[in-house]
Structures are given as structure tokens and as C-alpha cells.
PDB file of C-alpha atoms in Angstrom:
ATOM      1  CA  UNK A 172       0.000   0.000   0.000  1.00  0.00           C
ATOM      2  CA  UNK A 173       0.613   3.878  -0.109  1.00  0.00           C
ATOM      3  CA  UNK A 174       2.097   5.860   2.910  1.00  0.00           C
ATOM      4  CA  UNK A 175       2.680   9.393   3.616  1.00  0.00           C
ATOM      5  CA  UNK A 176       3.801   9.526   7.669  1.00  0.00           C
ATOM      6  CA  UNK A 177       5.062  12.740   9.697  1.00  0.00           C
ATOM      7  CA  UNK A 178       4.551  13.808  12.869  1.00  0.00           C
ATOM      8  CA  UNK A 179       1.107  14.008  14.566  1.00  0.00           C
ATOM      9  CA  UNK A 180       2.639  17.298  16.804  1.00  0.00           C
ATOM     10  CA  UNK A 181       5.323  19.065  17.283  1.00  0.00           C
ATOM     11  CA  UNK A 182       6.196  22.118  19.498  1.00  0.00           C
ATOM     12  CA  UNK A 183       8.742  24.863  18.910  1.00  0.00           C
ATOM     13  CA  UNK A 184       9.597  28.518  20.741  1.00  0.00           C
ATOM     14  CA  UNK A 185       8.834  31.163  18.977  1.00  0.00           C
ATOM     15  CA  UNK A 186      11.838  32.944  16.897  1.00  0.00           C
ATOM     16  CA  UNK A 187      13.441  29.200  16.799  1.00  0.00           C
ATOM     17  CA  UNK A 188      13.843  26.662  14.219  1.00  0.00           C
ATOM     18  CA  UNK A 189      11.824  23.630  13.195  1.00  0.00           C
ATOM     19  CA  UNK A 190      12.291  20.640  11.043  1.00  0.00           C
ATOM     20  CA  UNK A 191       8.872  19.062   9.986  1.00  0.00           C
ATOM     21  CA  UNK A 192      10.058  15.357   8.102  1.00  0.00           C
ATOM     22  CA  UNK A 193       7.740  13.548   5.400  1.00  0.00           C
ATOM     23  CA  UNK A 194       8.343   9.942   4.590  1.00  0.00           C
ATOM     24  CA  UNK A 195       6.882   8.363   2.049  1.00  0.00           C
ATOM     25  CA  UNK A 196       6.699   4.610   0.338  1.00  0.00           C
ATOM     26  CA  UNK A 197       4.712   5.246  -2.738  1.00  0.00           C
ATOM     27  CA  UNK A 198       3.962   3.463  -6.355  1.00  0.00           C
ATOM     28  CA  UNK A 199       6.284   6.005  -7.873  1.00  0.00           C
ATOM     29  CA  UNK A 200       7.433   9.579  -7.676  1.00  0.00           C
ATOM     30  CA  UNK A 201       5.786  12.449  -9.685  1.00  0.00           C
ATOM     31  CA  UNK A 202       6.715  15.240  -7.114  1.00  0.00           C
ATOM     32  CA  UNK A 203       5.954  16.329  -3.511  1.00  0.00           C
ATOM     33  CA  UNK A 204       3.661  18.782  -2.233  1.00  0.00           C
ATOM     34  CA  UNK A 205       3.404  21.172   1.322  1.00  0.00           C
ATOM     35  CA  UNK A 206       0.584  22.634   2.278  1.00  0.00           C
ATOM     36  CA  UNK A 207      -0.112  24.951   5.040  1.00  0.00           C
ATOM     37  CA  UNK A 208      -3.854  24.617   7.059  1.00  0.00           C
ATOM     38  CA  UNK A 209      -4.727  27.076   9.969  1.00  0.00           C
ATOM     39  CA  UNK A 210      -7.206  25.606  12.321  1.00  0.00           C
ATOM     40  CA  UNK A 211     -10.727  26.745  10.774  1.00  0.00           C
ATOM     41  CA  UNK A 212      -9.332  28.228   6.913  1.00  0.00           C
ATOM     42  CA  UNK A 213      -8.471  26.609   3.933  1.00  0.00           C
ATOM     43  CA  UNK A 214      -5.119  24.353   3.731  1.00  0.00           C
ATOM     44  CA  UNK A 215      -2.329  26.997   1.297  1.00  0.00           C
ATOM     45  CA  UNK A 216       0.377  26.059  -0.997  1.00  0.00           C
ATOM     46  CA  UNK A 217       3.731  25.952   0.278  1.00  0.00           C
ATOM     47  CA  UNK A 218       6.267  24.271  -1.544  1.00  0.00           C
ATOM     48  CA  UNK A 219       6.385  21.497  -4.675  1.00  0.00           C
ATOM     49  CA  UNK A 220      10.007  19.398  -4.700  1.00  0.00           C
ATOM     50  CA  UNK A 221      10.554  17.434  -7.704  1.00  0.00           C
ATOM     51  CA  UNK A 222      13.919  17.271  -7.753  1.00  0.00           C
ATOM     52  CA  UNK A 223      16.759  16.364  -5.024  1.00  0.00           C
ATOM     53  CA  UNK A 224      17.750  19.017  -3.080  1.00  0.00           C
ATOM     54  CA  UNK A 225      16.788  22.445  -1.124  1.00  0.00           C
ATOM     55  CA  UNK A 226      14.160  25.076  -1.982  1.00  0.00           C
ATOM     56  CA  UNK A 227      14.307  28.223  -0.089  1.00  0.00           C
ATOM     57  CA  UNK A 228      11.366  30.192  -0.345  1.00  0.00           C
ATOM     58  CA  UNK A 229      11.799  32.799   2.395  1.00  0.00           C
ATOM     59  CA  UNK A 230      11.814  31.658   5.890  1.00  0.00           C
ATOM     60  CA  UNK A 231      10.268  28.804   4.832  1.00  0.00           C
ATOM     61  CA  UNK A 232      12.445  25.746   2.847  1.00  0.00           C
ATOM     62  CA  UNK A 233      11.627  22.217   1.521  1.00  0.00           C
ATOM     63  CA  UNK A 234      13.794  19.472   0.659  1.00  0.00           C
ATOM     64  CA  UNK A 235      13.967  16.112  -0.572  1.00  0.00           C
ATOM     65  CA  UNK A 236      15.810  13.050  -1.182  1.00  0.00           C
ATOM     66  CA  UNK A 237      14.172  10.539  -3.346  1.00  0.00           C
ATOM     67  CA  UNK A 238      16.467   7.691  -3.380  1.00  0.00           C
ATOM     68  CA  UNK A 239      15.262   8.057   0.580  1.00  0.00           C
ATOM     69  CA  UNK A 240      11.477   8.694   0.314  1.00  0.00           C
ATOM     70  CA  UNK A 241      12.198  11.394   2.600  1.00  0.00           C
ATOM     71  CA  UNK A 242      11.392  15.479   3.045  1.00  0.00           C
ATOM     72  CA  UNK A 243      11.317  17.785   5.120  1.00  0.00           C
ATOM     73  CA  UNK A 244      10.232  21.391   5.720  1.00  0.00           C
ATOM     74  CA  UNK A 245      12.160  23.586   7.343  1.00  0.00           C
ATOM     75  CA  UNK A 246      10.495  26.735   9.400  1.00  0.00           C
ATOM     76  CA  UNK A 247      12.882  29.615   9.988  1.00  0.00           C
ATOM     77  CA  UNK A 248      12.554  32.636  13.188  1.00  0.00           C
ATOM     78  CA  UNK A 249       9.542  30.686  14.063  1.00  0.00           C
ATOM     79  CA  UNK A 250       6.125  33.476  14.593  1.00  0.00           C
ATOM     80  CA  UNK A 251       3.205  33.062  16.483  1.00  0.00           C
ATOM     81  CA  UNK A 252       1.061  33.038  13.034  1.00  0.00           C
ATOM     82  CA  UNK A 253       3.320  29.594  11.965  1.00  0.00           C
ATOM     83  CA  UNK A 254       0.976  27.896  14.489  1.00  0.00           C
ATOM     84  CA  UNK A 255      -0.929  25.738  12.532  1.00  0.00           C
ATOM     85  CA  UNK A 256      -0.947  22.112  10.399  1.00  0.00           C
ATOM     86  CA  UNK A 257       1.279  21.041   7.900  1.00  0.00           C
ATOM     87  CA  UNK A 258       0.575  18.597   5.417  1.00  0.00           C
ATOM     88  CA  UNK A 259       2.994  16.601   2.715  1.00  0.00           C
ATOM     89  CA  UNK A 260       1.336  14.664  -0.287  1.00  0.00           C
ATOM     90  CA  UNK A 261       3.414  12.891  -3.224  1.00  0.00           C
ATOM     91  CA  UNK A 262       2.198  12.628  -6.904  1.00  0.00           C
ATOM     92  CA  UNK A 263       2.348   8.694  -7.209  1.00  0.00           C
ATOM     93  CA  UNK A 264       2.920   7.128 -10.968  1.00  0.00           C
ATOM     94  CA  UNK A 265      -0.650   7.139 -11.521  1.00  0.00           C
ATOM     95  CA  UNK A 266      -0.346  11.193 -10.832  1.00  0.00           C
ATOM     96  CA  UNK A 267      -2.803  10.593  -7.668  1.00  0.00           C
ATOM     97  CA  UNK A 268      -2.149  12.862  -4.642  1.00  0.00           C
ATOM     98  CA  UNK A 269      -1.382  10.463  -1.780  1.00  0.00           C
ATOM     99  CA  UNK A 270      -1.846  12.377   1.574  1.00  0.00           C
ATOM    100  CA  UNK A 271       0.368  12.564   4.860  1.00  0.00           C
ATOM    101  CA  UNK A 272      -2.228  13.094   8.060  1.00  0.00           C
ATOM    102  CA  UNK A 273      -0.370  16.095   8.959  1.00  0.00           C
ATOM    103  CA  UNK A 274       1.825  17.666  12.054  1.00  0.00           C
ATOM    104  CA  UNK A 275       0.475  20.231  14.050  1.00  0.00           C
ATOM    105  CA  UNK A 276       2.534  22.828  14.567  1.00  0.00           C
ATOM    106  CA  UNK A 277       2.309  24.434  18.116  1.00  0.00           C
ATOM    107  CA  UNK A 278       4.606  27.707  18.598  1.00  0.00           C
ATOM    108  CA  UNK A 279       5.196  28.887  22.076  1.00  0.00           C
ATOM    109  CA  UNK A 280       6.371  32.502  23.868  1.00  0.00           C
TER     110      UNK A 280
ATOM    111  CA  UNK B 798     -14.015  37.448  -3.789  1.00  0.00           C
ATOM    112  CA  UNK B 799     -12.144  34.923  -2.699  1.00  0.00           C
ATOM    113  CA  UNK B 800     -10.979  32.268  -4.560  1.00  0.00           C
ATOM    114  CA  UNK B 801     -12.553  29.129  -3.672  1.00  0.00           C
ATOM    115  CA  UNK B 802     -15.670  30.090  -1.641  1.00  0.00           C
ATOM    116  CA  UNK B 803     -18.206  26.985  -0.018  1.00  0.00           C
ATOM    117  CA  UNK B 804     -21.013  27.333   1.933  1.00  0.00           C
ATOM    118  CA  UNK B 805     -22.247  26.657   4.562  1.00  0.00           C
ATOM    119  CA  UNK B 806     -19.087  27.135   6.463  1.00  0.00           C
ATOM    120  CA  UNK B 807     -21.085  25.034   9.192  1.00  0.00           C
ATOM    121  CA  UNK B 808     -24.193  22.232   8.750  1.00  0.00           C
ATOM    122  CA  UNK B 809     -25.505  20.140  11.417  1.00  0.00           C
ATOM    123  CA  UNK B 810     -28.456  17.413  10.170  1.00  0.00           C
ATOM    124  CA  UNK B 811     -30.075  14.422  11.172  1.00  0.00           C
ATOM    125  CA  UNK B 812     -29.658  11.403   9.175  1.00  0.00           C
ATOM    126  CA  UNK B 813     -32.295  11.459   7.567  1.00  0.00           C
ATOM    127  CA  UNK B 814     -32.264  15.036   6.286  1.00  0.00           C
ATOM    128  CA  UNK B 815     -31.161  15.897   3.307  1.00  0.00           C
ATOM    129  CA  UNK B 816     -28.899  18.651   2.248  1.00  0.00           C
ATOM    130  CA  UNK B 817     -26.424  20.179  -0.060  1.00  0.00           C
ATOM    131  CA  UNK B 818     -22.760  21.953   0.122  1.00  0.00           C
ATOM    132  CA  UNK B 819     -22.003  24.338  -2.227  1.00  0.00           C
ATOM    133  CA  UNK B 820     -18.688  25.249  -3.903  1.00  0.00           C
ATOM    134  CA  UNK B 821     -17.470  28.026  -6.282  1.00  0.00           C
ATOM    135  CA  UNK B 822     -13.943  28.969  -7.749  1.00  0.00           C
ATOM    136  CA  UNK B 823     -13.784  32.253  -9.327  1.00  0.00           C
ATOM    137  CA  UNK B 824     -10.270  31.765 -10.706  1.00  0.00           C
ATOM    138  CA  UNK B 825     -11.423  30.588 -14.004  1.00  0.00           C
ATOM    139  CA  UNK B 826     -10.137  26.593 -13.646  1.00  0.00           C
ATOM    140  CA  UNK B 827     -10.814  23.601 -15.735  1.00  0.00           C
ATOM    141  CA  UNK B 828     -10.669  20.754 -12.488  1.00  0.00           C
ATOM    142  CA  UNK B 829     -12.726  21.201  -9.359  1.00  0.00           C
ATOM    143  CA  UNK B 830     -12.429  18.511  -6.029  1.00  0.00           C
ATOM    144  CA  UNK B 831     -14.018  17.174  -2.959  1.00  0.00           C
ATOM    145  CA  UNK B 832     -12.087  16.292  -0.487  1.00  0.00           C
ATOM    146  CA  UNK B 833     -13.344  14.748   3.151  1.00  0.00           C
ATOM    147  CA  UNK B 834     -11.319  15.495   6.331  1.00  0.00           C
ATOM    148  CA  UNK B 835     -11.411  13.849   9.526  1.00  0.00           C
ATOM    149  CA  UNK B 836      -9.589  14.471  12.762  1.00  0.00           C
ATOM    150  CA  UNK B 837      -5.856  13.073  12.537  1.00  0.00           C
ATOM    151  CA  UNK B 838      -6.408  11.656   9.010  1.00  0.00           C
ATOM    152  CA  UNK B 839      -4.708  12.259   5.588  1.00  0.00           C
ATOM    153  CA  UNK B 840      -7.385  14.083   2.945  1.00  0.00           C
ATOM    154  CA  UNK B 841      -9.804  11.582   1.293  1.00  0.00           C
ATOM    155  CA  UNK B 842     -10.285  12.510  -2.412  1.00  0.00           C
ATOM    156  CA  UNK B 843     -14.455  11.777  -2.981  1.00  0.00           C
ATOM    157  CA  UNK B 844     -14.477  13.212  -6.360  1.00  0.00           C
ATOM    158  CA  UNK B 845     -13.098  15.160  -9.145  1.00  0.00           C
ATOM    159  CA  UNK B 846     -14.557  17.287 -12.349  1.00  0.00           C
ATOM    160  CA  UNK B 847     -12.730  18.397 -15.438  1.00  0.00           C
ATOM    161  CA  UNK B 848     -14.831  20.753 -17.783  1.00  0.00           C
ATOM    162  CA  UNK B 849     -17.317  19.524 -15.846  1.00  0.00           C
ATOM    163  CA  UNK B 850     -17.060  16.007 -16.351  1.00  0.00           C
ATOM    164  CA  UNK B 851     -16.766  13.777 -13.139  1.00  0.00           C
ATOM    165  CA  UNK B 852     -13.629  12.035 -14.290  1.00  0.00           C
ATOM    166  CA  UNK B 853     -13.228  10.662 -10.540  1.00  0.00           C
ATOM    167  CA  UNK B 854     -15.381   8.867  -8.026  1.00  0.00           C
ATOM    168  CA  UNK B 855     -13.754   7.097  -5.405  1.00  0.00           C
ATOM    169  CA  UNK B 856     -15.730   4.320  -4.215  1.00  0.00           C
ATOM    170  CA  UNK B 857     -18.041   6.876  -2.156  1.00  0.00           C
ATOM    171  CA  UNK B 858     -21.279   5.923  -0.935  1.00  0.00           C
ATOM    172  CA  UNK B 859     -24.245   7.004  -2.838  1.00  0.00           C
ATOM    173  CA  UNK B 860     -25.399   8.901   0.300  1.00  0.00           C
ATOM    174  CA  UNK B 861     -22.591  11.341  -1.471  1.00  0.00           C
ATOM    175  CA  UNK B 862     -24.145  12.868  -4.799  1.00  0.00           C
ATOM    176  CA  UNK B 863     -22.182  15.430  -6.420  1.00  0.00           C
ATOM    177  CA  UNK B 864     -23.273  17.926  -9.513  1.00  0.00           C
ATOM    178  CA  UNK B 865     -21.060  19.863 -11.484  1.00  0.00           C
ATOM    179  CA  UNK B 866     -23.293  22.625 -13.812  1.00  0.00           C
ATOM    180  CA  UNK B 867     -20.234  24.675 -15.010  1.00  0.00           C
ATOM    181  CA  UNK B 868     -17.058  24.988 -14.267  1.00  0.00           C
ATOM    182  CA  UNK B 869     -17.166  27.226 -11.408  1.00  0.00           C
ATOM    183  CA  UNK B 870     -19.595  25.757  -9.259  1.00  0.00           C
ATOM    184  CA  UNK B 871     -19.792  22.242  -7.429  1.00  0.00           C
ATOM    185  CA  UNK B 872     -21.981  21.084  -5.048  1.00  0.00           C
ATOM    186  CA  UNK B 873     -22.240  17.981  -2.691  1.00  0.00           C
ATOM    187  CA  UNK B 874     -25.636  16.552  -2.403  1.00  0.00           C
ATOM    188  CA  UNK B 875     -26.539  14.361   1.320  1.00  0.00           C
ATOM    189  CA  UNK B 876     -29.050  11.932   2.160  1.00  0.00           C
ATOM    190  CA  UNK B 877     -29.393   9.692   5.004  1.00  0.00           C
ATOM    191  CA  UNK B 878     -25.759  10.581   5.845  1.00  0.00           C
ATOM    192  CA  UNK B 879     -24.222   8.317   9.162  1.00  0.00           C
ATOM    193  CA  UNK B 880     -22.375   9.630  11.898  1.00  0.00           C
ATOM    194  CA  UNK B 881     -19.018   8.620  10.796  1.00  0.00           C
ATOM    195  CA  UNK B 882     -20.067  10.863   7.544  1.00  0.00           C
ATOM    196  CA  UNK B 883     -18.880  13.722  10.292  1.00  0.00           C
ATOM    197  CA  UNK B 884     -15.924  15.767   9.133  1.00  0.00           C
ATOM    198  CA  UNK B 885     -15.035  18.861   7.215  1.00  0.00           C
ATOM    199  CA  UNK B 886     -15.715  18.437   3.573  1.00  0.00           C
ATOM    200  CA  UNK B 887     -12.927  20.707   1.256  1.00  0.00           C
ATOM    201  CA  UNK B 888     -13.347  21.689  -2.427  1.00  0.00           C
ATOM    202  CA  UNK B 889     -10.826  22.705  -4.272  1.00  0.00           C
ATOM    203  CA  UNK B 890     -10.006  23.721  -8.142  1.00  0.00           C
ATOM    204  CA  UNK B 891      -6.805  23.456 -10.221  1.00  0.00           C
ATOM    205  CA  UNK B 892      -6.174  25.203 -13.619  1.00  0.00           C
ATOM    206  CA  UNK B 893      -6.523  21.616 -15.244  1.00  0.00           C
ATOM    207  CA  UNK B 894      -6.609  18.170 -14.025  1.00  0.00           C
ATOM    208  CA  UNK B 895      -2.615  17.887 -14.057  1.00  0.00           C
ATOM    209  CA  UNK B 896      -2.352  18.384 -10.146  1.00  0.00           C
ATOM    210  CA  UNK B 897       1.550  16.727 -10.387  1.00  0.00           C
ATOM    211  CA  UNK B 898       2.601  19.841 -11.106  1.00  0.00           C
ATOM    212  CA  UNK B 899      -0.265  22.737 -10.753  1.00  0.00           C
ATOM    213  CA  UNK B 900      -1.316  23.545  -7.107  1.00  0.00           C
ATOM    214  CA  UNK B 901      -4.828  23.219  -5.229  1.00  0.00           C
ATOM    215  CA  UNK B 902      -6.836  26.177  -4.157  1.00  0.00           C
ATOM    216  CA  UNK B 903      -8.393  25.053  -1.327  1.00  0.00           C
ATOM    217  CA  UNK B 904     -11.863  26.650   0.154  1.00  0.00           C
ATOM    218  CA  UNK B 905     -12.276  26.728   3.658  1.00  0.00           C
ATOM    219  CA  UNK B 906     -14.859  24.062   4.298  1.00  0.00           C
ATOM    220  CA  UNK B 907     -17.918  22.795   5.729  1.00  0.00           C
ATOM    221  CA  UNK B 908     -17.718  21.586   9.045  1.00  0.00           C
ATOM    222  CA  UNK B 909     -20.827  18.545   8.847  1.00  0.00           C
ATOM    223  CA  UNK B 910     -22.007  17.106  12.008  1.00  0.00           C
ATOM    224  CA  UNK B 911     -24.672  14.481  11.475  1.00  0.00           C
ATOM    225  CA  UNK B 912     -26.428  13.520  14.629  1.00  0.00           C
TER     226      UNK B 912
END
């Protein structure tokens, strides 16, 4: 079967760094997706990774490894407003979206 | 306007009630979604439209009825819906139906609570 897994929740202090990992054992590799969801609004593009390597986008960076079935996003100087879920999908060989469950991001004073 | 817009943002109904969600994009795309979410679980795709064509329907109960009139408006039609059918139900619209490479604009919702 498909799998997506990260985190259920992680905590960080605000103005910090935090590393949010995606794994992922899929029928094939057609790119991988972040998405942003505040509790209550609509989930928000972040990031799409096709290829190895880092993509810095601000404080915000994705990378990925595919010979690992592994990514990760990467939160830099942590705000208050970062509080919220993040969710990592992969394009399979079919070009389906296959889902993580999300982390929960929880950013503390 | 937004860009992907669904009401109602909240619906509570008995099971056997019936009801509808409604969905609409105004950012002129070719593919519109529903999506179910539940509490600690990864999105379930229900259904997808190109040009208005269902071109997806995964293996959702016919409690689930969705319509597609044009390409900016989508709606999710319920009847006799279970408790388990509880969850926050997302729409959300691509440029075309290549989402490997084209984002999802996601609407906020509608939070369904069937008692």
C-alpha cells in the first residue's frame, strides 16, 4: 500500500527553528507537495520538490531526497502566526495525490 | 471574492435530512475537487470534475451525490448521511486536471455534524 507519515505534533519557541520530516513509500514519484492549514481556513500552498535538493522560499524551505522517500520542511525565526498544520502529499505514478495526516505545529512565547 | 468560496461554512443534520454543500472557484479553472477530512487523518479525495465532467469517483457511498453545472460551481448533495459521515468536507479547483505539477486552491470548508 501507499504511505505518507510525519509527525502528529510538534512544538517549537517562537523565533526558533523547526524541522517538519515527510516519509513516504509510494507506487512512484511524480513530485511532492506542502501545504499549510490554519485551524478553521483553507489548507495553502507551500512548496512542490521534484527534484533532489533544497528550496528556499523565504523563511520557509523544503527538501527532498528521493532515493530516501524522505522530506522535510524547514520553518525559519519561528512566529506566532506559523501555528498551525502542515501537510505533505506525493504525486504517485498514476499522478494521484497520496496524503500525509499532517503535524500540528504548536509555537510557544 | 475569494478564490474558492463553499457554503455553509457550518451544517448540522439528522440522518435522515437531506442537504447540499455548495462550492465556487472564481479563478477561471478547468478541475474542481471534494475532499473529506477527519480528525488526525490524511485528505480523502471523494471526487473530481474536469470541464465539468466527473472524471473521478472514489468508491463513495451514494449517500454522497455530487453535480457539477459549469465549471465554477460544485456542489455535494446528502441523504441519510451516518455519523461517521462527520468531518469537514474541502473543495478545491486546479487550472486543469494535471495536479503533479499545478497547485490546489483550497476553500475553507464545511464543518458537517450528522447527529
Amino acid at each position: 500500500g501507499q504511505n505518507i507519515d510525519q509527525p502528529t505534533e510538534m512544538t517549537a519557541t517562537e523565533g526558533a527553528i523547526v524541522q517538519i520530516n515527510c516519509t513516504y513509500q509510494t507506487s512512484g514519484f511524480n513530485g511532492l507537495f506542502w501545504y499549510q492549514q490554519h485551524a478553521g481556513e483553507a489548507p495553502t500552498f507551500l512548496s512542490y520538490n521534484v527534484l533532489d535538493g533544497l528550496e528556499e522560499k523565504g523563511r520557509f524551505s523544503s527538501f527532498l531526497s528521493r532515493s530516501k522517500g524522505y522530506s522535510y520542511l524547514l520553518l525559519k525565526e519561528l512566529q506566532m502566526k506559523d501555528s498551525a498544520s502542515y501537510l505533505c502529499a506525493v504525486v504517485d505514478s498514476n499522478y494521484q495525490l497520496i496524503w500525509g495526516a499532517g503535524t500540528k505545529l504548536i509555537i510557544k512565547p | 471574492e475569494t478564490g474558492v468560496t463553499q457554503t455553509p461554512r457550518h451544517l448540522v443534520m439528522g440522518m435522515t435530512n437531506k442537504k447540499s454543500l455548495k462550492c465556487e472557484q472564481h479563478l477561471g479553472h478547468n478541475a474542481m475537487y471534494w475532499y473529506k477530512q477527519s480528525a488526525k487523518k490524511p485528505l480523502e479525495l471523494m471526487f473530481v470534475y474536469s470541464l465539468e465532467e466527473r472524471v473521478e469517483n472514489n468508491s463513495v457511498p451514494s449517500r454522497f451525490s455530487p453535480e457539477c453545472p459549469n465549471s465554477s460551481h460544485l456542489f455535494l448533495h446528502l441523504h441519510t448521511l451516518q455519523p461517521e459521515d462527520s468531518a469537514l468536507y474541502l473543495c478545491a479547483s486546479s487550472q486543469d486536471l494535471d495536479t503533479h505539477t499545478g497547485e490546489l486552491f483550497f476553500g475553507e470548508g464545511s464543518r458537517l455534524t450528522v447527529l
